[in-house]
mmCIF file with all atom_site columns, C-alpha atoms in Angstrom:
data_model
loop_
_atom_site.group_PDB
_atom_site.id
_atom_site.type_symbol
_atom_site.label_atom_id
_atom_site.label_alt_id
_atom_site.label_comp_id
_atom_site.label_asym_id
_atom_site.label_entity_id
_atom_site.label_seq_id
_atom_site.pdbx_PDB_ins_code
_atom_site.Cartn_x
_atom_site.Cartn_y
_atom_site.Cartn_z
_atom_site.occupancy
_atom_site.B_iso_or_equiv
_atom_site.pdbx_formal_charge
_atom_site.auth_seq_id
_atom_site.auth_comp_id
_atom_site.auth_asym_id
_atom_site.auth_atom_id
_atom_site.pdbx_PDB_model_num
ATOM 1   C CA . MET A 1 1   ? 10.605  19.928  4.815   1.00 70.00 ? 1   MET A CA 1
ATOM 2   C CA . GLY A 1 2   ? 12.344  18.877  7.986   1.00 87.00 ? 2   GLY A CA 1
ATOM 3   C CA . ILE A 1 3   ? 14.297  15.783  8.794   1.00 93.00 ? 3   ILE A CA 1
ATOM 4   C CA . ILE A 1 4   ? 11.185  13.994  10.072  1.00 92.00 ? 4   ILE A CA 1
ATOM 5   C CA . GLY A 1 5   ? 9.319   14.716  6.846   1.00 91.00 ? 5   GLY A CA 1
ATOM 6   C CA . LYS A 1 6   ? 12.210  13.394  4.775   1.00 94.00 ? 6   LYS A CA 1
ATOM 7   C CA . ALA A 1 7   ? 12.407  10.270  6.926   1.00 95.00 ? 7   ALA A CA 1
ATOM 8   C CA . VAL A 1 8   ? 8.655   9.679   6.529   1.00 95.00 ? 8   VAL A CA 1
ATOM 9   C CA . HIS A 1 9   ? 8.953   10.121  2.764   1.00 96.00 ? 9   HIS A CA 1
ATOM 10  C CA . ALA A 1 10  ? 11.881  7.688   2.629   1.00 97.00 ? 10  ALA A CA 1
ATOM 11  C CA . ILE A 1 11  ? 9.955   5.067   4.630   1.00 97.00 ? 11  ILE A CA 1
ATOM 12  C CA . LEU A 1 12  ? 6.859   5.482   2.473   1.00 97.00 ? 12  LEU A CA 1
ATOM 13  C CA . LEU A 1 13  ? 8.851   5.362   -0.758  1.00 97.00 ? 13  LEU A CA 1
ATOM 14  C CA . LEU A 1 14  ? 10.558  2.144   0.338   1.00 97.00 ? 14  LEU A CA 1
ATOM 15  C CA . ALA A 1 15  ? 7.170   0.668   1.296   1.00 96.00 ? 15  ALA A CA 1
ATOM 16  C CA . PHE A 1 16  ? 5.606   1.672   -2.031  1.00 97.00 ? 16  PHE A CA 1
ATOM 17  C CA . PHE A 1 17  ? 8.490   0.019   -3.922  1.00 95.00 ? 17  PHE A CA 1
ATOM 18  C CA . PHE A 1 18  ? 8.084   -3.114  -1.802  1.00 94.00 ? 18  PHE A CA 1
ATOM 19  C CA . ILE A 1 19  ? 4.331   -3.324  -2.433  1.00 93.00 ? 19  ILE A CA 1
ATOM 20  C CA . VAL A 1 20  ? 4.793   -2.712  -6.162  1.00 93.00 ? 20  VAL A CA 1
ATOM 21  C CA . ALA A 1 21  ? 7.284   -5.605  -6.243  1.00 91.00 ? 21  ALA A CA 1
ATOM 22  C CA . ILE A 1 22  ? 5.352   -8.045  -4.040  1.00 89.00 ? 22  ILE A CA 1
ATOM 23  C CA . ALA A 1 23  ? 1.692   -7.454  -4.987  1.00 86.00 ? 23  ALA A CA 1
ATOM 24  C CA . PRO A 1 24  ? 1.897   -9.096  -8.423  1.00 79.00 ? 24  PRO A CA 1
ATOM 25  C CA . LEU A 1 25  ? 3.254   -12.251 -6.757  1.00 82.00 ? 25  LEU A CA 1
ATOM 26  C CA . ASP A 1 26  ? 0.058   -12.528 -4.710  1.00 84.00 ? 26  ASP A CA 1
ATOM 27  C CA . VAL A 1 27  ? -1.868  -13.243 -7.916  1.00 81.00 ? 27  VAL A CA 1
ATOM 28  C CA . GLN A 1 28  ? -0.930  -16.885 -7.579  1.00 84.00 ? 28  GLN A CA 1
ATOM 29  C CA . ILE A 1 29  ? -3.434  -17.440 -4.779  1.00 87.00 ? 29  ILE A CA 1
ATOM 30  C CA . PHE A 1 30  ? -6.163  -16.968 -7.407  1.00 83.00 ? 30  PHE A CA 1
ATOM 31  C CA . LEU A 1 31  ? -4.616  -19.102 -10.137 1.00 80.00 ? 31  LEU A CA 1
ATOM 32  C CA . PRO A 1 32  ? -4.330  -22.873 -10.499 1.00 82.00 ? 32  PRO A CA 1
ATOM 33  C CA . ASP A 1 33  ? -0.814  -24.145 -9.893  1.00 80.00 ? 33  ASP A CA 1
ATOM 34  C CA . SER A 1 34  ? -0.478  -25.156 -13.546 1.00 84.00 ? 34  SER A CA 1
ATOM 35  C CA . ILE A 1 35  ? -0.836  -21.522 -14.715 1.00 85.00 ? 35  ILE A CA 1
ATOM 36  C CA . VAL A 1 36  ? 1.590   -19.965 -12.226 1.00 82.00 ? 36  VAL A CA 1
ATOM 37  C CA . PRO A 1 37  ? 5.001   -19.296 -13.837 1.00 82.00 ? 37  PRO A CA 1
ATOM 38  C CA . ASP A 1 38  ? 7.750   -21.654 -12.691 1.00 84.00 ? 38  ASP A CA 1
ATOM 39  C CA . LEU A 1 39  ? 9.912   -18.690 -11.730 1.00 83.00 ? 39  LEU A CA 1
ATOM 40  C CA . VAL A 1 40  ? 7.442   -17.627 -9.016  1.00 83.00 ? 40  VAL A CA 1
ATOM 41  C CA . LYS A 1 41  ? 6.567   -21.017 -7.510  1.00 85.00 ? 41  LYS A CA 1
ATOM 42  C CA . PRO A 1 42  ? 9.786   -21.483 -5.485  1.00 89.00 ? 42  PRO A CA 1
ATOM 43  C CA . LEU A 1 43  ? 9.404   -18.042 -3.888  1.00 88.00 ? 43  LEU A CA 1
ATOM 44  C CA . TYR A 1 44  ? 5.837   -18.852 -2.816  1.00 87.00 ? 44  TYR A CA 1
ATOM 45  C CA . ARG A 1 45  ? 6.894   -22.252 -1.433  1.00 88.00 ? 45  ARG A CA 1
ATOM 46  C CA . TRP A 1 46  ? 9.850   -20.736 0.414   1.00 91.00 ? 46  TRP A CA 1
ATOM 47  C CA . TYR A 1 47  ? 7.675   -18.043 2.015   1.00 90.00 ? 47  TYR A CA 1
ATOM 48  C CA . THR A 1 48  ? 4.881   -20.377 3.098   1.00 89.00 ? 48  THR A CA 1
ATOM 49  C CA . THR A 1 49  ? 7.200   -23.057 4.499   1.00 91.00 ? 49  THR A CA 1
ATOM 50  C CA . THR A 1 50  ? 9.460   -20.550 6.265   1.00 93.00 ? 50  THR A CA 1
ATOM 51  C CA . THR A 1 51  ? 6.674   -18.550 7.893   1.00 92.00 ? 51  THR A CA 1
ATOM 52  C CA . GLY A 1 52  ? 3.881   -21.118 8.059   1.00 92.00 ? 52  GLY A CA 1
ATOM 53  C CA . ASP A 1 53  ? 1.530   -18.437 6.710   1.00 93.00 ? 53  ASP A CA 1
ATOM 54  C CA . TYR A 1 54  ? -1.702  -20.403 6.866   1.00 94.00 ? 54  TYR A CA 1
ATOM 55  C CA . LEU A 1 55  ? -3.587  -17.560 5.164   1.00 94.00 ? 55  LEU A CA 1
ATOM 56  C CA . MET A 1 56  ? -1.529  -18.072 2.014   1.00 92.00 ? 56  MET A CA 1
ATOM 57  C CA . LEU A 1 57  ? -1.744  -21.860 2.315   1.00 91.00 ? 57  LEU A CA 1
ATOM 58  C CA . GLU A 1 58  ? -5.423  -22.274 3.190   1.00 93.00 ? 58  GLU A CA 1
ATOM 59  C CA . LYS A 1 59  ? -6.643  -19.246 1.182   1.00 92.00 ? 59  LYS A CA 1
ATOM 60  C CA . PRO A 1 60  ? -9.797  -18.431 3.189   1.00 95.00 ? 60  PRO A CA 1
ATOM 61  C CA . HIS A 1 61  ? -12.463 -16.427 1.357   1.00 95.00 ? 61  HIS A CA 1
ATOM 62  C CA . PHE A 1 62  ? -11.935 -13.201 3.311   1.00 95.00 ? 62  PHE A CA 1
ATOM 63  C CA . PHE A 1 63  ? -8.192  -13.351 2.624   1.00 95.00 ? 63  PHE A CA 1
ATOM 64  C CA . ARG A 1 64  ? -8.759  -13.862 -1.082  1.00 94.00 ? 64  ARG A CA 1
ATOM 65  C CA . ALA A 1 65  ? -11.035 -10.799 -1.066  1.00 95.00 ? 65  ALA A CA 1
ATOM 66  C CA . LEU A 1 66  ? -8.360  -8.756  0.708   1.00 94.00 ? 66  LEU A CA 1
ATOM 67  C CA . MET A 1 67  ? -5.793  -9.875  -1.852  1.00 93.00 ? 67  MET A CA 1
ATOM 68  C CA . MET A 1 68  ? -8.163  -8.636  -4.577  1.00 92.00 ? 68  MET A CA 1
ATOM 69  C CA . VAL A 1 69  ? -8.227  -5.261  -2.813  1.00 93.00 ? 69  VAL A CA 1
ATOM 70  C CA . GLU A 1 70  ? -4.440  -5.332  -2.737  1.00 93.00 ? 70  GLU A CA 1
ATOM 71  C CA . LEU A 1 71  ? -4.173  -6.104  -6.434  1.00 91.00 ? 71  LEU A CA 1
ATOM 72  C CA . PHE A 1 72  ? -6.810  -3.705  -7.706  1.00 93.00 ? 72  PHE A CA 1
ATOM 73  C CA . LEU A 1 73  ? -6.506  -0.835  -5.201  1.00 95.00 ? 73  LEU A CA 1
ATOM 74  C CA . LEU A 1 74  ? -3.277  -0.924  -3.180  1.00 95.00 ? 74  LEU A CA 1
ATOM 75  C CA . PHE A 1 75  ? -1.004  -1.901  -6.066  1.00 95.00 ? 75  PHE A CA 1
ATOM 76  C CA . PRO A 1 76  ? -2.168  0.938   -8.364  1.00 96.00 ? 76  PRO A CA 1
ATOM 77  C CA . LEU A 1 77  ? -2.120  3.377   -5.438  1.00 97.00 ? 77  LEU A CA 1
ATOM 78  C CA . ALA A 1 78  ? 1.438   2.328   -4.584  1.00 97.00 ? 78  ALA A CA 1
ATOM 79  C CA . LEU A 1 79  ? 2.419   3.067   -8.196  1.00 97.00 ? 79  LEU A CA 1
ATOM 80  C CA . LEU A 1 80  ? 0.646   6.440   -8.119  1.00 97.00 ? 80  LEU A CA 1
ATOM 81  C CA . ASN A 1 81  ? 2.079   7.319   -4.720  1.00 97.00 ? 81  ASN A CA 1
ATOM 82  C CA . THR A 1 82  ? 5.591   6.505   -5.845  1.00 97.00 ? 82  THR A CA 1
ATOM 83  C CA . TYR A 1 83  ? 5.183   8.852   -8.797  1.00 97.00 ? 83  TYR A CA 1
ATOM 84  C CA . GLY A 1 84  ? 3.377   11.485  -6.715  1.00 96.00 ? 84  GLY A CA 1
ATOM 85  C CA . LEU A 1 85  ? 5.989   11.445  -3.984  1.00 95.00 ? 85  LEU A CA 1
ATOM 86  C CA . LEU A 1 86  ? 8.930   11.657  -6.371  1.00 96.00 ? 86  LEU A CA 1
ATOM 87  C CA . THR A 1 87  ? 7.379   14.507  -8.368  1.00 96.00 ? 87  THR A CA 1
ATOM 88  C CA . SER A 1 88  ? 5.615   16.365  -5.507  1.00 93.00 ? 88  SER A CA 1
ATOM 89  C CA . LYS A 1 89  ? 2.164   16.116  -7.036  1.00 95.00 ? 89  LYS A CA 1
ATOM 90  C CA . PRO A 1 90  ? -0.636  17.955  -5.205  1.00 94.00 ? 90  PRO A CA 1
ATOM 91  C CA . TRP A 1 91  ? -2.888  14.878  -5.177  1.00 96.00 ? 91  TRP A CA 1
ATOM 92  C CA . PHE A 1 92  ? -0.326  12.807  -3.246  1.00 96.00 ? 92  PHE A CA 1
ATOM 93  C CA . ASN A 1 93  ? -1.969  13.556  0.102   1.00 96.00 ? 93  ASN A CA 1
ATOM 94  C CA . SER A 1 94  ? -5.317  12.179  -1.075  1.00 96.00 ? 94  SER A CA 1
ATOM 95  C CA . THR A 1 95  ? -3.917  8.996   -2.594  1.00 97.00 ? 95  THR A CA 1
ATOM 96  C CA . CYS A 1 96  ? -1.654  8.455   0.404   1.00 97.00 ? 96  CYS A CA 1
ATOM 97  C CA . LEU A 1 97  ? -4.636  8.776   2.734   1.00 97.00 ? 97  LEU A CA 1
ATOM 98  C CA . ILE A 1 98  ? -6.669  6.263   0.685   1.00 97.00 ? 98  ILE A CA 1
ATOM 99  C CA . PHE A 1 99  ? -3.699  3.888   0.560   1.00 97.00 ? 99  PHE A CA 1
ATOM 100 C CA . GLY A 1 100 ? -3.157  4.078   4.316   1.00 97.00 ? 100 GLY A CA 1
ATOM 101 C CA . ALA A 1 101 ? -6.814  3.584   5.207   1.00 97.00 ? 101 ALA A CA 1
ATOM 102 C CA . SER A 1 102 ? -7.115  0.561   2.928   1.00 97.00 ? 102 SER A CA 1
ATOM 103 C CA . LEU A 1 103 ? -3.876  -1.015  4.145   1.00 97.00 ? 103 LEU A CA 1
ATOM 104 C CA . LEU A 1 104 ? -4.749  -0.434  7.798   1.00 97.00 ? 104 LEU A CA 1
ATOM 105 C CA . THR A 1 105 ? -8.229  -1.922  7.389   1.00 97.00 ? 105 THR A CA 1
ATOM 106 C CA . ALA A 1 106 ? -7.040  -5.007  5.496   1.00 96.00 ? 106 ALA A CA 1
ATOM 107 C CA . THR A 1 107 ? -4.183  -5.648  7.909   1.00 96.00 ? 107 THR A CA 1
ATOM 108 C CA . ALA A 1 108 ? -6.472  -5.302  10.936  1.00 97.00 ? 108 ALA A CA 1
ATOM 109 C CA . ALA A 1 109 ? -8.760  -7.970  9.478   1.00 96.00 ? 109 ALA A CA 1
ATOM 110 C CA . MET A 1 110 ? -5.840  -10.323 8.828   1.00 96.00 ? 110 MET A CA 1
ATOM 111 C CA . LEU A 1 111 ? -4.311  -9.766  12.265  1.00 96.00 ? 111 LEU A CA 1
ATOM 112 C CA . GLY A 1 112 ? -7.701  -10.328 13.893  1.00 96.00 ? 112 GLY A CA 1
ATOM 113 C CA . ASP A 1 113 ? -7.886  -13.738 12.261  1.00 96.00 ? 113 ASP A CA 1
ATOM 114 C CA . ILE A 1 114 ? -4.266  -14.542 13.111  1.00 96.00 ? 114 ILE A CA 1
ATOM 115 C CA . LEU A 1 115 ? -4.674  -13.563 16.772  1.00 95.00 ? 115 LEU A CA 1
ATOM 116 C CA . GLY A 1 116 ? -7.887  -15.593 17.013  1.00 95.00 ? 116 GLY A CA 1
ATOM 117 C CA . SER A 1 117 ? -6.309  -18.708 15.555  1.00 93.00 ? 117 SER A CA 1
ATOM 118 C CA . ASP A 1 118 ? -4.518  -21.427 17.461  1.00 90.00 ? 118 ASP A CA 1
ATOM 119 C CA . LYS A 1 119 ? -1.962  -21.949 14.719  1.00 91.00 ? 119 LYS A CA 1
ATOM 120 C CA . PRO A 1 120 ? 1.635   -22.526 15.829  1.00 91.00 ? 120 PRO A CA 1
ATOM 121 C CA . SER A 1 121 ? 2.853   -19.925 13.323  1.00 91.00 ? 121 SER A CA 1
ATOM 122 C CA . ALA A 1 122 ? 0.611   -17.151 14.728  1.00 93.00 ? 122 ALA A CA 1
ATOM 123 C CA . ASP A 1 123 ? 3.407   -15.425 16.686  1.00 94.00 ? 123 ASP A CA 1
ATOM 124 C CA . LEU A 1 124 ? 5.669   -15.180 13.639  1.00 95.00 ? 124 LEU A CA 1
ATOM 125 C CA . MET A 1 125 ? 2.790   -14.050 11.448  1.00 95.00 ? 125 MET A CA 1
ATOM 126 C CA . VAL A 1 126 ? 1.895   -11.278 13.917  1.00 95.00 ? 126 VAL A CA 1
ATOM 127 C CA . LYS A 1 127 ? 5.498   -10.078 13.688  1.00 95.00 ? 127 LYS A CA 1
ATOM 128 C CA . LEU A 1 128 ? 5.333   -10.155 9.882   1.00 94.00 ? 128 LEU A CA 1
ATOM 129 C CA . TYR A 1 129 ? 1.959   -8.422  9.505   1.00 94.00 ? 129 TYR A CA 1
ATOM 130 C CA . SER A 1 130 ? 2.233   -5.850  12.360  1.00 95.00 ? 130 SER A CA 1
ATOM 131 C CA . PRO A 1 131 ? 4.582   -3.474  10.517  1.00 95.00 ? 131 PRO A CA 1
ATOM 132 C CA . LEU A 1 132 ? 1.811   -3.050  7.942   1.00 95.00 ? 132 LEU A CA 1
ATOM 133 C CA . LEU A 1 133 ? -0.338  -1.500  10.695  1.00 96.00 ? 133 LEU A CA 1
ATOM 134 C CA . ALA A 1 134 ? 2.398   1.031   11.358  1.00 96.00 ? 134 ALA A CA 1
ATOM 135 C CA . LEU A 1 135 ? 2.833   1.672   7.637   1.00 97.00 ? 135 LEU A CA 1
ATOM 136 C CA . GLY A 1 136 ? -0.893  2.212   7.138   1.00 97.00 ? 136 GLY A CA 1
ATOM 137 C CA . SER A 1 137 ? -0.994  4.597   10.099  1.00 97.00 ? 137 SER A CA 1
ATOM 138 C CA . LEU A 1 138 ? 2.037   6.489   8.788   1.00 97.00 ? 138 LEU A CA 1
ATOM 139 C CA . ALA A 1 139 ? 0.461   6.809   5.332   1.00 97.00 ? 139 ALA A CA 1
ATOM 140 C CA . ILE A 1 140 ? -2.758  8.120   6.880   1.00 97.00 ? 140 ILE A CA 1
ATOM 141 C CA . LEU A 1 141 ? -0.870  10.668  8.968   1.00 97.00 ? 141 LEU A CA 1
ATOM 142 C CA . ARG A 1 142 ? 1.157   11.757  5.933   1.00 96.00 ? 142 ARG A CA 1
ATOM 143 C CA . GLY A 1 143 ? -2.028  12.107  3.935   1.00 95.00 ? 143 GLY A CA 1
ATOM 144 C CA . LEU A 1 144 ? -3.477  14.385  6.607   1.00 96.00 ? 144 LEU A CA 1
ATOM 145 C CA . VAL A 1 145 ? -0.449  16.684  6.772   1.00 92.00 ? 145 VAL A CA 1
ATOM 146 C CA . PRO A 1 146 ? -0.615  19.453  4.158   1.00 87.00 ? 146 PRO A CA 1
ATOM 147 C CA . GLN A 1 147 ? 2.263   19.750  1.730   1.00 75.00 ? 147 GLN A CA 1
ATOM 148 C CA . SER A 1 148 ? 4.442   22.760  2.341   1.00 66.00 ? 148 SER A CA 1
ATOM 149 C CA . SER A 1 149 ? 4.565   25.309  -0.427  1.00 55.00 ? 149 SER A CA 1
ATOM 150 C CA . THR A 1 150 ? 7.575   27.493  -1.082  1.00 49.00 ? 150 THR A CA 1
ATOM 151 C CA . THR A 1 151 ? 5.809   29.780  -3.491  1.00 44.00 ? 151 THR A CA 1
ATOM 152 C CA . ALA A 1 152 ? 3.382   32.464  -2.438  1.00 44.00 ? 152 ALA A CA 1
ATOM 153 C CA . PRO A 1 153 ? -0.182  32.002  -3.617  1.00 48.00 ? 153 PRO A CA 1
ATOM 154 C CA . ASN A 1 154 ? -1.510  34.305  -6.298  1.00 51.00 ? 154 ASN A CA 1
ATOM 155 C CA . VAL A 1 155 ? -3.644  36.965  -4.668  1.00 48.00 ? 155 VAL A CA 1
ATOM 156 C CA . VAL A 1 156 ? -6.144  38.897  -6.714  1.00 52.00 ? 156 VAL A CA 1
ATOM 157 C CA . ASN A 1 157 ? -7.694  42.073  -5.339  1.00 53.00 ? 157 ASN A CA 1
ATOM 158 C CA . GLY A 1 158 ? -11.081 41.227  -6.689  1.00 52.00 ? 158 GLY A CA 1
ATOM 159 C CA . PRO A 1 159 ? -12.738 40.226  -9.917  1.00 53.00 ? 159 PRO A CA 1
ATOM 160 C CA . THR A 1 160 ? -12.476 43.703  -11.442 1.00 53.00 ? 160 THR A CA 1
ATOM 161 C CA . SER A 1 161 ? -8.767  44.123  -10.884 1.00 50.00 ? 161 SER A CA 1
ATOM 162 C CA . THR A 1 162 ? -7.841  42.204  -14.018 1.00 53.00 ? 162 THR A CA 1
ATOM 163 C CA . LEU A 1 163 ? -10.725 43.339  -16.175 1.00 55.00 ? 163 LEU A CA 1
ATOM 164 C CA . LYS A 1 164 ? -10.741 46.586  -18.143 1.00 57.00 ? 164 LYS A CA 1
ATOM 165 C CA . LYS A 1 165 ? -13.744 48.807  -17.809 1.00 59.00 ? 165 LYS A CA 1
ATOM 166 C CA . ARG A 1 166 ? -15.796 49.261  -20.931 1.00 63.00 ? 166 ARG A CA 1
ATOM 167 C CA . THR A 1 167 ? -16.899 52.763  -21.734 1.00 58.00 ? 167 THR A CA 1
#
């Protein structure tokens, strides 16, 4: 693997760690404030007041659905991809491709709403959400690139080469 491949893997690994850490915090948009642990509340308040993320504050139905996709698809895929990347599993390409397509689709929907809104925080939110487009595209591209193999494949000269003839 070349330097570009290692850089792509490092970026993806960092992104998978980030999503694994952040995704469980998004659960609080589904829960009443009384159920959310006190440890998490200040982080949510800090983020929403600093960025003015109206999607997290207003919780529109489409955004809640996308957060469900994040929790039940992207979060487990980020866990699997972290493991698959670190251990060079053959299924990594497939899960990376699924992860990238889902992330790219969800982010495009969110950015479409942000760009169509007249909210004062839209410019900052575009800057916050846009890197997810690049990450989704990178994951898709990585999923499409075959893994290099250093071992030669087993070649068999035909079905009878390993079988003994019966007489």
